[in-house]
Coordinates of C-alpha atoms and ligand atoms in Angstrom, one line a residue:
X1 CA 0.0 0.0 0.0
X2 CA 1.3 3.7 -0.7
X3 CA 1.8 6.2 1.9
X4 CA -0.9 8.5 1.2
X5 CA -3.2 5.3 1.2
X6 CA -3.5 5.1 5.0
X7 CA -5.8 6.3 7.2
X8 CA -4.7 10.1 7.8
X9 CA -4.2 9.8 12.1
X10 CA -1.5 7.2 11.0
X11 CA 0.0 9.4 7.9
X12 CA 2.2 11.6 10.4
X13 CA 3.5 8.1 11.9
X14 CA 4.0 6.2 9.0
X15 CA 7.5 7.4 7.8
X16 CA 10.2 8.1 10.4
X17 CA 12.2 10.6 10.7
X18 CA 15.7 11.0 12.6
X19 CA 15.1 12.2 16.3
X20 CA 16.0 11.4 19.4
X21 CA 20.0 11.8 20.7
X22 CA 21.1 8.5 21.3
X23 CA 24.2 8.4 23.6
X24 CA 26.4 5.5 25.1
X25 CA 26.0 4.5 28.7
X26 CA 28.0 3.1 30.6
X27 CA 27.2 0.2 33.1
X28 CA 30.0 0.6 35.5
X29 CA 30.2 4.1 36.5
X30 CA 27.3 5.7 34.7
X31 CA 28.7 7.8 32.3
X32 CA 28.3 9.2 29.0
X33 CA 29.1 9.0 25.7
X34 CA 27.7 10.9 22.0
X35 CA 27.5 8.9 19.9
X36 CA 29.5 10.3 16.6
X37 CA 32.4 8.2 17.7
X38 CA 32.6 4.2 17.6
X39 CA 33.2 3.5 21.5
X40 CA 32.9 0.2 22.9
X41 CA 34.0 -0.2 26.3
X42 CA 33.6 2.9 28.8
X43 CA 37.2 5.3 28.5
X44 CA 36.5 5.8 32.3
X45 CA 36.1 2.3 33.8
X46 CA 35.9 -0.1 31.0
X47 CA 33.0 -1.7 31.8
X48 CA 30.9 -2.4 28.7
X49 CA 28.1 0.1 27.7
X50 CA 25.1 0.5 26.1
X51 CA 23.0 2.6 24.6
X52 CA 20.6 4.9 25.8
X53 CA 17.8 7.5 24.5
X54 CA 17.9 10.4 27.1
X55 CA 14.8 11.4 25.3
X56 CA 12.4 7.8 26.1
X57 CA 9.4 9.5 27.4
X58 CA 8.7 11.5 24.4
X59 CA 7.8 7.9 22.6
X60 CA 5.1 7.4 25.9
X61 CA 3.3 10.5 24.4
X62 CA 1.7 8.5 21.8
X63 CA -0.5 5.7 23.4
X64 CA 0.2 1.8 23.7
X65 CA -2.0 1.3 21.2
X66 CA -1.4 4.0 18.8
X67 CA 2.3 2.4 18.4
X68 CA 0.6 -1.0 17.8
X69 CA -1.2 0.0 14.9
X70 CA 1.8 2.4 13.6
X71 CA 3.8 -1.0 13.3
X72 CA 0.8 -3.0 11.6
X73 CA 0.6 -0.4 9.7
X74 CA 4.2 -0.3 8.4
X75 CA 3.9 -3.5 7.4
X76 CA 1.6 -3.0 4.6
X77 CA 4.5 -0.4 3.0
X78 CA 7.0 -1.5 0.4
X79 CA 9.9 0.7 1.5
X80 CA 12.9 -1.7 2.4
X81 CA 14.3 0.3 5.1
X82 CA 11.2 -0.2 6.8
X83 CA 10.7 -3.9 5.8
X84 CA 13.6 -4.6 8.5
X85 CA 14.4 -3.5 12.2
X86 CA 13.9 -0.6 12.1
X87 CA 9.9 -1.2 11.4
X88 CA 9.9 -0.6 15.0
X89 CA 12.2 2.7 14.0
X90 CA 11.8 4.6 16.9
X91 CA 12.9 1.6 19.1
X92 CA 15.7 0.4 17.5
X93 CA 17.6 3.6 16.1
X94 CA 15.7 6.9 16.2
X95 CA 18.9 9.2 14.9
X96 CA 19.0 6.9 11.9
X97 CA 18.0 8.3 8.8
X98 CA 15.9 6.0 6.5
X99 CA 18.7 6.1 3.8
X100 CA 21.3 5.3 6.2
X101 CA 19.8 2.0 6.6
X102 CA 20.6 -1.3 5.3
X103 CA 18.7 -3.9 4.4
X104 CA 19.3 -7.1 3.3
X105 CA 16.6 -9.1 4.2
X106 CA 17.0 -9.8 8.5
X107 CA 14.1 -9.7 11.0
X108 CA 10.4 -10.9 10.7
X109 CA 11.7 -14.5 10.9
X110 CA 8.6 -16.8 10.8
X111 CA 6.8 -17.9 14.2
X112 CA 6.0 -21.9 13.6
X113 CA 3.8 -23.4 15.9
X114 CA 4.6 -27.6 16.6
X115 CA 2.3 -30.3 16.0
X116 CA 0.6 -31.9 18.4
X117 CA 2.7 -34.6 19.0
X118 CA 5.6 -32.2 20.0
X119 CA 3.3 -30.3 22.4
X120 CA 2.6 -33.4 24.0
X121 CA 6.3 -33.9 24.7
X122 CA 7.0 -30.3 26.0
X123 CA 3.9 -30.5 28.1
X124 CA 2.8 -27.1 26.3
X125 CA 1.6 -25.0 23.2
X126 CA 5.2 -23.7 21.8
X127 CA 6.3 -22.1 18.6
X128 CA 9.7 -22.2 17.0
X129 CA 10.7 -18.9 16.0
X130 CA 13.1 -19.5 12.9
X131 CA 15.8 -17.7 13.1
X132 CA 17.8 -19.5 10.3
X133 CA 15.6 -17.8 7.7
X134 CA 17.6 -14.6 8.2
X135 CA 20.4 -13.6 5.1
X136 CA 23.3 -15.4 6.5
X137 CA 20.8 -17.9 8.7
X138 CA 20.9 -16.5 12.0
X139 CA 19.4 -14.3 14.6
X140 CA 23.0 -12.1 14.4
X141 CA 21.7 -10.3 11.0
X142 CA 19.2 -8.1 12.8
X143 CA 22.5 -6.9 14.9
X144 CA 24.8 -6.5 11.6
X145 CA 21.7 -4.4 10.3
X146 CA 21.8 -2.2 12.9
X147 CA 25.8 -1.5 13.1
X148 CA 26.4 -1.8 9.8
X149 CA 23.7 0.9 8.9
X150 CA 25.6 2.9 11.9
X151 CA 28.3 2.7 10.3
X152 CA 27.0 4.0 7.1
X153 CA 25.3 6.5 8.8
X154 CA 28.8 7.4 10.3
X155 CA 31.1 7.2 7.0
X156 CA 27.6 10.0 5.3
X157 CA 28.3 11.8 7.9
X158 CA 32.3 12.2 7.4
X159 CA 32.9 10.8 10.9
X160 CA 34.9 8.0 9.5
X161 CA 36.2 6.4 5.9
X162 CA 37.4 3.4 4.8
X163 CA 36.5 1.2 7.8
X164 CA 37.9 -2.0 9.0
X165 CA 35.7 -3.9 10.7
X166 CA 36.8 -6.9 12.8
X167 CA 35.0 -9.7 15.1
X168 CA 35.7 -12.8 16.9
X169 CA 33.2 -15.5 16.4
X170 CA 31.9 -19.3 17.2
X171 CA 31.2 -19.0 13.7
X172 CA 27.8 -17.2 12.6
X173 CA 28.9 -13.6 13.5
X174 CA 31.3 -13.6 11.2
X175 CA 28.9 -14.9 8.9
X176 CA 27.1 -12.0 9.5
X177 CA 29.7 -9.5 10.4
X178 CA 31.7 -10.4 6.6
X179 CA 28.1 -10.2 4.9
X180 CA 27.0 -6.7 5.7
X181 CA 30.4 -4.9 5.3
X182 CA 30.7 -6.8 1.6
X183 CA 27.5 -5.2 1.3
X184 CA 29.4 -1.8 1.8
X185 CA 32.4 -2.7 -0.1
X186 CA 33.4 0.7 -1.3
X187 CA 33.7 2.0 2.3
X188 CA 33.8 -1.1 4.6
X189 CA 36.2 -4.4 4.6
X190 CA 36.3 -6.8 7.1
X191 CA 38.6 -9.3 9.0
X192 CA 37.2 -12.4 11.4
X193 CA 39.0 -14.5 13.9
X194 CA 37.8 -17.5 14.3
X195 CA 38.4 -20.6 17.0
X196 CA 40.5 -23.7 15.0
X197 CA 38.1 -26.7 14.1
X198 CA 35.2 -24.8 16.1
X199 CA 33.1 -23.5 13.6
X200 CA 31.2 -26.0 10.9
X201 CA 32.5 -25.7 7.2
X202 CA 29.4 -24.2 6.6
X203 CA 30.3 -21.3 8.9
X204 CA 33.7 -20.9 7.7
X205 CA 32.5 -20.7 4.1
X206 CA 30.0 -17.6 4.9
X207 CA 32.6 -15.2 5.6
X208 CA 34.8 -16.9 2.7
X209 CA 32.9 -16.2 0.2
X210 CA 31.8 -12.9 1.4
X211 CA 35.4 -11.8 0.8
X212 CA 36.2 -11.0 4.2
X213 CA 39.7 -11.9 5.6
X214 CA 39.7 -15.1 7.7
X215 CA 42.0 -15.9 10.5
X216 CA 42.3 -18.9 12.2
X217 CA 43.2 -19.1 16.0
X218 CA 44.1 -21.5 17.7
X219 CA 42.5 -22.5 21.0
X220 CA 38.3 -21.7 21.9
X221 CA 36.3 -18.4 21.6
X222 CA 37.0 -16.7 24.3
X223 CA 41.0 -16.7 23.1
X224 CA 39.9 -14.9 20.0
X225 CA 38.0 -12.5 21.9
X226 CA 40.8 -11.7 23.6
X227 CA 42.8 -11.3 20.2
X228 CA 40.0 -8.9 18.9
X229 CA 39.9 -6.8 22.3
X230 CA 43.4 -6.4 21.7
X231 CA 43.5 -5.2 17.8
X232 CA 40.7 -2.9 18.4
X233 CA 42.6 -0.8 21.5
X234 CA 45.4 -0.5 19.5
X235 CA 44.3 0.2 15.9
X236 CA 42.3 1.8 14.3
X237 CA 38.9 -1.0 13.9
X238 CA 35.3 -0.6 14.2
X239 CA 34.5 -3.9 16.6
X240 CA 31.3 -5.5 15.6
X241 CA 30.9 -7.8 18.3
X242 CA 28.3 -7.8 20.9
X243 CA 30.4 -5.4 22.8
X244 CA 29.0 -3.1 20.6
X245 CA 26.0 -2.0 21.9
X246 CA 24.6 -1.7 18.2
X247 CA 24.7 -5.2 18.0
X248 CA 22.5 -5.1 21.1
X249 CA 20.5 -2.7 19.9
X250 CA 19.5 -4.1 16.4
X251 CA 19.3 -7.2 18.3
X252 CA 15.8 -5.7 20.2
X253 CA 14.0 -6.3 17.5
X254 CA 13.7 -9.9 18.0
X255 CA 11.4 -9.1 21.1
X256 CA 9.2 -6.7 18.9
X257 CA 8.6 -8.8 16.3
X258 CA 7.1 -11.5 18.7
X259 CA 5.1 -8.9 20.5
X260 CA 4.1 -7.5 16.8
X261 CA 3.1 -11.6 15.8
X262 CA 1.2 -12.3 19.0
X263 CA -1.5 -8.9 18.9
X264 CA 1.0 -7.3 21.4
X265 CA -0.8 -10.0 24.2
X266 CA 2.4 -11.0 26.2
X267 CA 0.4 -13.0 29.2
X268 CA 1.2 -16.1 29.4
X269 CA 3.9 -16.2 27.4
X270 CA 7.3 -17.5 27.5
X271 CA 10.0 -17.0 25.4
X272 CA 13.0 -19.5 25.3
X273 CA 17.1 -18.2 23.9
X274 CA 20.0 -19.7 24.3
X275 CA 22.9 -18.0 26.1
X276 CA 26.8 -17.7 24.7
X277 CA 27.9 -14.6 24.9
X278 CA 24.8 -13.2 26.7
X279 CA 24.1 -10.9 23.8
X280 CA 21.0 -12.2 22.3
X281 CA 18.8 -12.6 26.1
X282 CA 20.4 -9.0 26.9
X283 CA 19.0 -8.1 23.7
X284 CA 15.5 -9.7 24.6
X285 CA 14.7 -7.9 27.9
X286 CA 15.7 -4.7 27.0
X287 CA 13.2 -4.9 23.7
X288 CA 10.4 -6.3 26.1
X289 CA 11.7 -3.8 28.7
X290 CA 11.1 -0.6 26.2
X291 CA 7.4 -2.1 24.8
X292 CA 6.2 -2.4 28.7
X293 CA 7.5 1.4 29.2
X294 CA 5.8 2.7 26.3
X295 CA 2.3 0.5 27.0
X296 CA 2.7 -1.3 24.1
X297 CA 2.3 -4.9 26.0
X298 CA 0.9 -4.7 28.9
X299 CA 3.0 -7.7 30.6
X300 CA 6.1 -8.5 30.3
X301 CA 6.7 -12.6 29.2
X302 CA 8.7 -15.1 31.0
X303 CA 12.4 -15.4 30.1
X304 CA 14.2 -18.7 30.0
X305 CA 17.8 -18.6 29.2
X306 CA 19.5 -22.0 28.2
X307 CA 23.0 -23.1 28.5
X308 CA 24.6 -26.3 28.2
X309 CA 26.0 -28.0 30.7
X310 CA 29.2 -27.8 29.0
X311 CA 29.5 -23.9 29.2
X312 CA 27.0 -23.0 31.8
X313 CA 28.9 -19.8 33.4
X314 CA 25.3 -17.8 33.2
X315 CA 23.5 -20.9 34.9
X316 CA 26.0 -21.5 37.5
X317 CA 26.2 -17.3 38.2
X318 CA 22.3 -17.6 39.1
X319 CA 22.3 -20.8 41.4
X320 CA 23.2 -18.4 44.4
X321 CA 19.7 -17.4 45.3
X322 CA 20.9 -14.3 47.4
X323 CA 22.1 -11.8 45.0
X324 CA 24.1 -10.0 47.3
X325 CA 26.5 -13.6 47.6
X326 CA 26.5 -14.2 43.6
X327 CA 30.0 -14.0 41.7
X328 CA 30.6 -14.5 38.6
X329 CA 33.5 -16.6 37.5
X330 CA 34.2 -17.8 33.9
X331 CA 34.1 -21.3 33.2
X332 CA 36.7 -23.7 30.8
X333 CA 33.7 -24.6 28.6
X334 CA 34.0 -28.1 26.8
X335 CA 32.7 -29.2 23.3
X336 CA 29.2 -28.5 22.8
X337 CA 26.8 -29.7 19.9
X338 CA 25.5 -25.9 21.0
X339 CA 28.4 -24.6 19.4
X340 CA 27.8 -21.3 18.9
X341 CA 27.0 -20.9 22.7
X342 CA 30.8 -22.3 23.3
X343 CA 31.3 -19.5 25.6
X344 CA 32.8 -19.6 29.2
X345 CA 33.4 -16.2 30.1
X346 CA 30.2 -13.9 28.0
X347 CA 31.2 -10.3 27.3
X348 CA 27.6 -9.0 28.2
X349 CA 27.4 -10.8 31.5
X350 CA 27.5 -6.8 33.3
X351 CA 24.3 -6.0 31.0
X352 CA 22.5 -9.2 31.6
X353 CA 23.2 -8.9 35.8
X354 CA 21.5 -5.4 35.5
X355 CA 18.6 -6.0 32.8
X356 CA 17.7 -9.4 34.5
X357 CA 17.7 -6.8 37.8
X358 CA 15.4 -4.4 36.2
X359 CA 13.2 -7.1 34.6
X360 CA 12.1 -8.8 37.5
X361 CA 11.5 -5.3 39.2
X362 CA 9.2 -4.2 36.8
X363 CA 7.4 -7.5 36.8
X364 CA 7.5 -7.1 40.3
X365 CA 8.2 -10.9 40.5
X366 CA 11.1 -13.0 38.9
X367 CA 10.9 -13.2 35.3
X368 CA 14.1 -14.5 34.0
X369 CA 15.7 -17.7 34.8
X370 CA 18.2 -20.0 33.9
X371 CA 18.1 -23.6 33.1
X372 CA 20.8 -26.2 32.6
X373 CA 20.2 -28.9 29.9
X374 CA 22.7 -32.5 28.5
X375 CA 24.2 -32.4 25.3
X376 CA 22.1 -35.1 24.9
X377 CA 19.1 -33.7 25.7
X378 CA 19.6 -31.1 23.4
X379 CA 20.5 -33.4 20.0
X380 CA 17.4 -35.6 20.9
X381 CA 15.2 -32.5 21.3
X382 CA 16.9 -31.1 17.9
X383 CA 16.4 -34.6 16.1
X384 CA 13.1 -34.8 17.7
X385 CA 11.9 -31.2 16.5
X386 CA 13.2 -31.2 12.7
X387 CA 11.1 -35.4 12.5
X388 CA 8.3 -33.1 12.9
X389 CA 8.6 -30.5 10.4
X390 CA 11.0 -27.8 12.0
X391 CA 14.6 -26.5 11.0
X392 CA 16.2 -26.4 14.1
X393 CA 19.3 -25.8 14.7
X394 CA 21.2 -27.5 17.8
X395 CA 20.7 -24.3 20.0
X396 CA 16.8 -24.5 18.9
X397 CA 17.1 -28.1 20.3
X398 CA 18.8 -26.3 23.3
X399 CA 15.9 -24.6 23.4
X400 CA 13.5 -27.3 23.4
X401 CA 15.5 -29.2 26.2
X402 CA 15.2 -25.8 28.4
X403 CA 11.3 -26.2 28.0
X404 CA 10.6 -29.4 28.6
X405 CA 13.1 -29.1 31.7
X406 CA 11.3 -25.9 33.0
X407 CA 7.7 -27.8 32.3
X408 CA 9.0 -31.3 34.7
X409 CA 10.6 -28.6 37.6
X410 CA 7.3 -26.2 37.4
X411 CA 9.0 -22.6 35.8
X412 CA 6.2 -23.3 33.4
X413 CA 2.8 -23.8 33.2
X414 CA 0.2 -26.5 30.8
X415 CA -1.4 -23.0 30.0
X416 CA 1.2 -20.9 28.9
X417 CA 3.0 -20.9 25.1
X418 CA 6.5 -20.7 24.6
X419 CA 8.7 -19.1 22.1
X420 CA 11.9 -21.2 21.3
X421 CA 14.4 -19.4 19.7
X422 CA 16.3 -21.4 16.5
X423 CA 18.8 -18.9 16.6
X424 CA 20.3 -20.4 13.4
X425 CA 19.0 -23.0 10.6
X426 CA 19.6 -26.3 10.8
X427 CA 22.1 -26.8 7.6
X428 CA 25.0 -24.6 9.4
X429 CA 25.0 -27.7 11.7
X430 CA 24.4 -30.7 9.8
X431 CA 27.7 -32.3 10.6
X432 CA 26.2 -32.6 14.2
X433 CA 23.6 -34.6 12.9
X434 CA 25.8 -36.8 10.7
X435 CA 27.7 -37.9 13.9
X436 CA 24.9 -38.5 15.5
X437 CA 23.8 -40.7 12.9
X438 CA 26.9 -42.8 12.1
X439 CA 27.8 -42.8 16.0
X440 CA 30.8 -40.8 15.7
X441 CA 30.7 -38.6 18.9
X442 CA 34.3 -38.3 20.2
X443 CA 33.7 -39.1 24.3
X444 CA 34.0 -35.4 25.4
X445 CA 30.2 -34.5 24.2
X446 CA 29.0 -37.4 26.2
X447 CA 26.3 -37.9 23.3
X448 CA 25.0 -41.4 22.5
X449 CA 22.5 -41.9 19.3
X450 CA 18.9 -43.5 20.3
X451 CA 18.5 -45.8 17.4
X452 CA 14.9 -44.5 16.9
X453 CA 16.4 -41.2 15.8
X454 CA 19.3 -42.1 13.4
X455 CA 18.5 -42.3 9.9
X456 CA 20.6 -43.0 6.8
X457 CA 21.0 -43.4 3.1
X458 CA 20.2 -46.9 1.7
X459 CA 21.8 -47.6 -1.6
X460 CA 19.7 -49.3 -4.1
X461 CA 21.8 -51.4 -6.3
X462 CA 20.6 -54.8 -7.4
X463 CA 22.9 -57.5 -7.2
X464 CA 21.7 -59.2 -10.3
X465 CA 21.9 -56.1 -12.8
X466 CA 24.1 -56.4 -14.9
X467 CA 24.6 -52.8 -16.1
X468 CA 23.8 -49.7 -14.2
X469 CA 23.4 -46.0 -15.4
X470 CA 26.5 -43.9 -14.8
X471 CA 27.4 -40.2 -15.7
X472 CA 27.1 -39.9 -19.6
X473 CA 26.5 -43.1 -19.9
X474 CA 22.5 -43.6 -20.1
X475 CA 21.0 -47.2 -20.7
X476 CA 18.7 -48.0 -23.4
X477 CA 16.4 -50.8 -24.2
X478 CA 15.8 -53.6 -22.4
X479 CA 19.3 -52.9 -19.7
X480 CA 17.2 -49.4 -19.0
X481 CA 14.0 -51.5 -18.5
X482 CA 15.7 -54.5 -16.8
X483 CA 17.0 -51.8 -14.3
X484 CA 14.3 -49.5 -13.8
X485 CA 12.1 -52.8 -12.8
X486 CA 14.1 -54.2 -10.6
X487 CA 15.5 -51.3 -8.5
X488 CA 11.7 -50.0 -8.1
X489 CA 10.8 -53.6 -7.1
X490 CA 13.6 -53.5 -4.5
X491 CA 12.7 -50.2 -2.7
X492 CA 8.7 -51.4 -3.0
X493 CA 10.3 -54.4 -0.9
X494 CA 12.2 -52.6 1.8
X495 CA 9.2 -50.1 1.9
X496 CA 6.5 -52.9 2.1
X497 CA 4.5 -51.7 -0.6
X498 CA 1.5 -53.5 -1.7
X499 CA 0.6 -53.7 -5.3
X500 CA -2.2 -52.0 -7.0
Ligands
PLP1 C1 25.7 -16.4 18.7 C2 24.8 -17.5 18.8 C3 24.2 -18.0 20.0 C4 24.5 -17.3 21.3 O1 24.0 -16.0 21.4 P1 24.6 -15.0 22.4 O2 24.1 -13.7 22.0 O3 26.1 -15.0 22.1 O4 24.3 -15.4 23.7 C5 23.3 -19.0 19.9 N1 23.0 -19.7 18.8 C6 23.6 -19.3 17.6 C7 23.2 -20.0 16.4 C8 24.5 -18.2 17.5 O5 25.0 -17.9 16.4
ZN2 ZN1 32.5 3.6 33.1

């Protein structure tokens, strides 16, 4: 629909415009920051930062549900920078003009409820929300959108030129991070580090053949993040990991979009992520956070964050119940199917420890929580899910091990519905599923196949034929008869078919 289609309250509303003063905050010793220089970590203190609209209550002048139907509105328009995160415009980046932003297709994944059968086995209603139908198949695209159009937004400004852009990665921010700077290849190149042998081919193509430089580090994640935290205090690099609050910020929109697909009706709800580096669920409560503020819901949902027990520094952090006695310590994670959640010491773990704070406050009861699932239970939830029509990755099978864990121990009600978060699709990880179904789990991931989930090719060659088909060399006649009968009549024998 054209803009001067609508219904003429909603016409002043419809199209953005830059306003606001966004300004970096830090969560250490409060101070702050403009924004016309990349920043990451607080000059003062160190402590990681975020960022924050001094102006917020001028978006509370415009009712709850005014804002609802500005967003359904927006839908209906064709103008790509809308199409995207910043739909929800006002939220996720009010200084940024329209033509700053870039779009290449993140955010507005598809909410897929389960079958039956699956319902029955979490104990509740859930929907997966697919997160691997982003651009470079995961949730970190909304993120790239959002510093990436920054970025732009800085380099139109003459701020900055020719940027290098770095990150360290278990594999899909790099994916993302390599994606949206090729998109800006005139003023933007980027570099990735990535963890030896700890991403899937899959990831380590993305960034490949995005034309981004590639280095290899030995040891896990957290090595490389050390690496990058070094290269971007002492050159000159813009740092797009989720130490910069852009990430974060773009990242919101995961929160609005549910809200947007559910009529804004938040009871009852529950919505499941995975934790690695803490940015996605910091993400998730400040979105949720800003809606309640503004009236747009009118509750704010459960939050169940999910590690593995493998790199669980979150989970453990939250077992003290008296929050005055809770440390933090990082833990030596160990191989995890949940790969991209390989993360033992999470950069956002200051922003979660306030958010989580503020969350429960305003719910006035606790909110969040933390759950602890097996490797196992989450590559026989993942198996489990994508035999009944989903494509989830192993962290959406995280996911679905976290629910049916909070359903047995009573976080969750049979009433409520859950949102599981596939962070990524299901292909990034396939070679997870192929050891699963050859049995080819080294020891350390403590994963054993249940024979009623492993599945694999059968090759259909029978023993009497004589000739078979190869590459350019077709059968004819009676050997191409002769071969089509009997291979059919073999697979209608291991299949049990009956004849017509
Ligand atoms: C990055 C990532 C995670 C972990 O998210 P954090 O924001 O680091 O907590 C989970 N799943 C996938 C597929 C990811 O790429
Ligand atoms: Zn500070």
């Amino acid at each position: 629909m054209k803009p001067h289609d609508f219904p003429d309250y909603i016409q002043p509303h419809l199209i953005p415009e830059p306003s606001g003063n966004l300004i970096y905050r830090c969560l250490g010793c409060n101070a702050e920051f403009g924004i016309e220089k990349l920043l990451y970590i607080c000059p003062h203190c160190g402590k990681v930062l975020l960022l924050h609209d001094p102006d917020f209550d001028r978006l509370k002048k415009i009712p709850g549900p005014t804002w609802r139907q500005i967003f359904d509105y927006r839908r209906m328009l064709n103008i790509p920078a809308l199409k995207g995160i910043y739909r929800y415009h006002e939220f996720i980046g009010p200084v940024m003009p329209l033509d700053a932003v870039i779009y290449l297709g993140e955010g507005h994944t598809p909410v897929v409820e389960s079958n039956r059968r699956l319902q029955e086995l979490a104990g509740c209603r859930f929907y997966f929300k697919n997160d691997g139908q982003n651009p470079s198949a995961s949730f970190k695209d909304r993120g790239m959108a959002s510093a990436l159009s920054y970025i732009q937004y800085l380099i139109r400004q003459g701020h900055v030129s020719d940027v290098l852009a770095i990150c360290a990665s278990t594999g899909d921010t790099s994916a993302a991070a390599a994606l949206y700077a090729s998109y800006l290849i005139d003023h933007v190149t980027s570099a990735v580090l990535l963890p030896q042998g700890k991403v899937t081919p899959q990831q380590l193509a993305q960034p490949l053949g995005s034309g981004a430089s590639v280095f290899e580090i030995p040891g896990v994640f957290d090595d490389c993040m050390k690496i990058v935290e070094a290269l971007s205090e002492n050159y000159n690099v813009a740092l797009l990991n989720s130490k910069n609050a852009w990430r974060i910020l773009g990242q919101e929109s995961y929160s609005y979009e549910i809200a947007q697909d559910f009529e804004y009706d938040m009871a009852n709800k529950t919505v499941v992520v995975p934790i690695g580096n803490a940015g996605n669920i910091t993400a998730v409560m400040s979105g949720f956070l800003k809606f309640y503020d503004t009236g747009i819901i009118d509750v704010l949902p459960k939050i169940i964050g999910v590690q593995s027990e493998h790199a669980n520094p979150v989970y453990k952090y939250y077992l003290e119940p008296d929050a005055e006695k809770r440390r933090f310590t990082p833990v030596h994670v160990r191989p995890s199917v949940a790969q991209a959640a390989m993360i033992g010491n999470p950069v956002s773990m200051p922003r979660v420890i306030y958010l989580v704070d503020e969350y429960n406050k305003k719910a006035g009861r606790q909110q969040v929580f933390v759950s602890e699932v097996t490797e196992q239970e989450i590559m026989d939830c993942q198996l489990t899910a994508n035999r009944n029509g989903h494509v989830a990755c192993t962290h959406g099978g995280e996911c679905l091990a976290g629910l049916i864990a909070a359903r047995k121990n009573g976080l969750v009600f049979e009433g409520e519905t859950a949102v599981l978060d596939s962070t990524a699709h299901a292909l990034k990880f396939s070679g997870f599923q192929d050891m699963y179904f050859s049995d080819r789990f080294p020891p350390e991931y403590e994963v054993t196949p249940d024979p009623a989930l492993v599945n694999s090719p059968q090759l259909v060659r029978p023993a009497d034929l004589k000739a078979v088909p190869e590459a350019g060399k077709p059968l004819e006649g009676d050997d191409l008869s002769r071969f089509v009968h009997r291979t059919s009549a073999e697979i209608a024998a291991i299949l049990h078919l009956e004849k017509v």
